[in-house]
């Protein structure tokens, strides 16, 4: 964009004006709004009970969803089988492969808030293939023939893209598809991320992770929730195989991106902000607040790979570190001898 301007890896997503529809709001960040985010786009969406993000598909991105609050119901058209209908609550994730038809409906009680991540920075939730847009611009006789209804029925349908549609909130959790005689399925597209046993780093925090290992359908994306204690940090590291897109759920943080050639860009984050660390760029996330920091992290690879500073140091002979870093050999012996992943505040200077 502006080559003379220092890039920013922070975007204040929740401070943007939302797109408002029938019982729903959406705020999106693609590379057009957030120039650093060339590989991943994201959306924050809220649905009132009964309101739905209508039946649609994306031709150019898979969709990875994480529910922050409330509950929703999704339907997913499997091109090799019947529709899957699932209920999602806080901490659950979904993965919809590129090109698969889906819908998301708030089921109450209260609003459902979820984050969507797409493995394409140019992706916009505003440019999707929607059922109403398609039918409204198809010759009426074709729609009548295909749905086997009369002109009076087609005349009642939306005249253009609905995007959000609303109706009564489902009054129970029964699966409509099952009621219509489809076999009940154990969906492969839902994974209860926060129900897993997380990786715990005593005194520092926890990591929940869903890569293709834990969530096999999610071949093109992985995701993680980090909880970091005050003063602690996710240590200096880089991802050799993926860009990283961050949504700050709760707390305050500093995140810095190392771009080589002497450039480190440091930004301060608060709840509702989005951050980005390009593939291969070094970064850390440090909790600068007084309470637990919670960050949702998405990657545009199904395989989670991380090169962490402590692991790098631990895997090199102290003599190499002493020469490279210009420190006494005995000091080099005291550098981390095993991977840390997160570092607590009280470790500093000990
Ligand atoms: Mn979608
Ligand atoms: Mn990272």
Coordinates of N, CA and C and ligand atoms in Angstrom, one line a residue, residues 53 56-58 63 96 102 104 116 118 123 125 128, ligand 1:
X53 N -27.3 -16.4 9.4 CA -26.5 -16.1 8.2 C -27.0 -17.1 7.2
X56 N -25.3 -20.3 2.1 CA -24.3 -19.7 1.2 C -23.1 -20.6 1.1
X57 N -22.2 -20.3 0.2 CA -20.9 -21.0 0.1 C -19.8 -20.0 -0.3
X58 N -18.6 -20.4 -0.1 CA -17.4 -19.5 -0.5 C -16.6 -20.3 -1.5
X63 N -13.7 -22.1 5.8 CA -14.2 -21.3 7.0 C -14.0 -22.0 8.3
X96 N -15.6 -25.6 7.8 CA -16.4 -25.8 6.6 C -15.4 -25.8 5.4
X102 N -23.5 -23.8 3.5 CA -23.7 -23.8 5.0 C -24.6 -22.7 5.4
X104 N -25.7 -20.5 9.4 CA -25.5 -20.4 10.9 C -26.7 -19.6 11.4
X116 N -15.1 -15.8 12.7 CA -14.8 -16.7 11.5 C -13.4 -16.3 11.0
X118 N -10.8 -17.2 7.7 CA -10.7 -17.7 6.3 C -9.3 -17.8 5.8
X123 N -10.4 -12.6 1.1 CA -11.7 -13.1 1.2 C -12.6 -12.0 1.9
X125 N -16.6 -11.7 3.5 CA -17.8 -12.3 3.8 C -19.0 -11.7 3.0
X128 N -20.1 -13.6 -1.1 CA -20.3 -15.0 -1.0 C -21.4 -15.4 -1.9
Ligands
LIG1 MN1 -19.7 -18.7 5.5

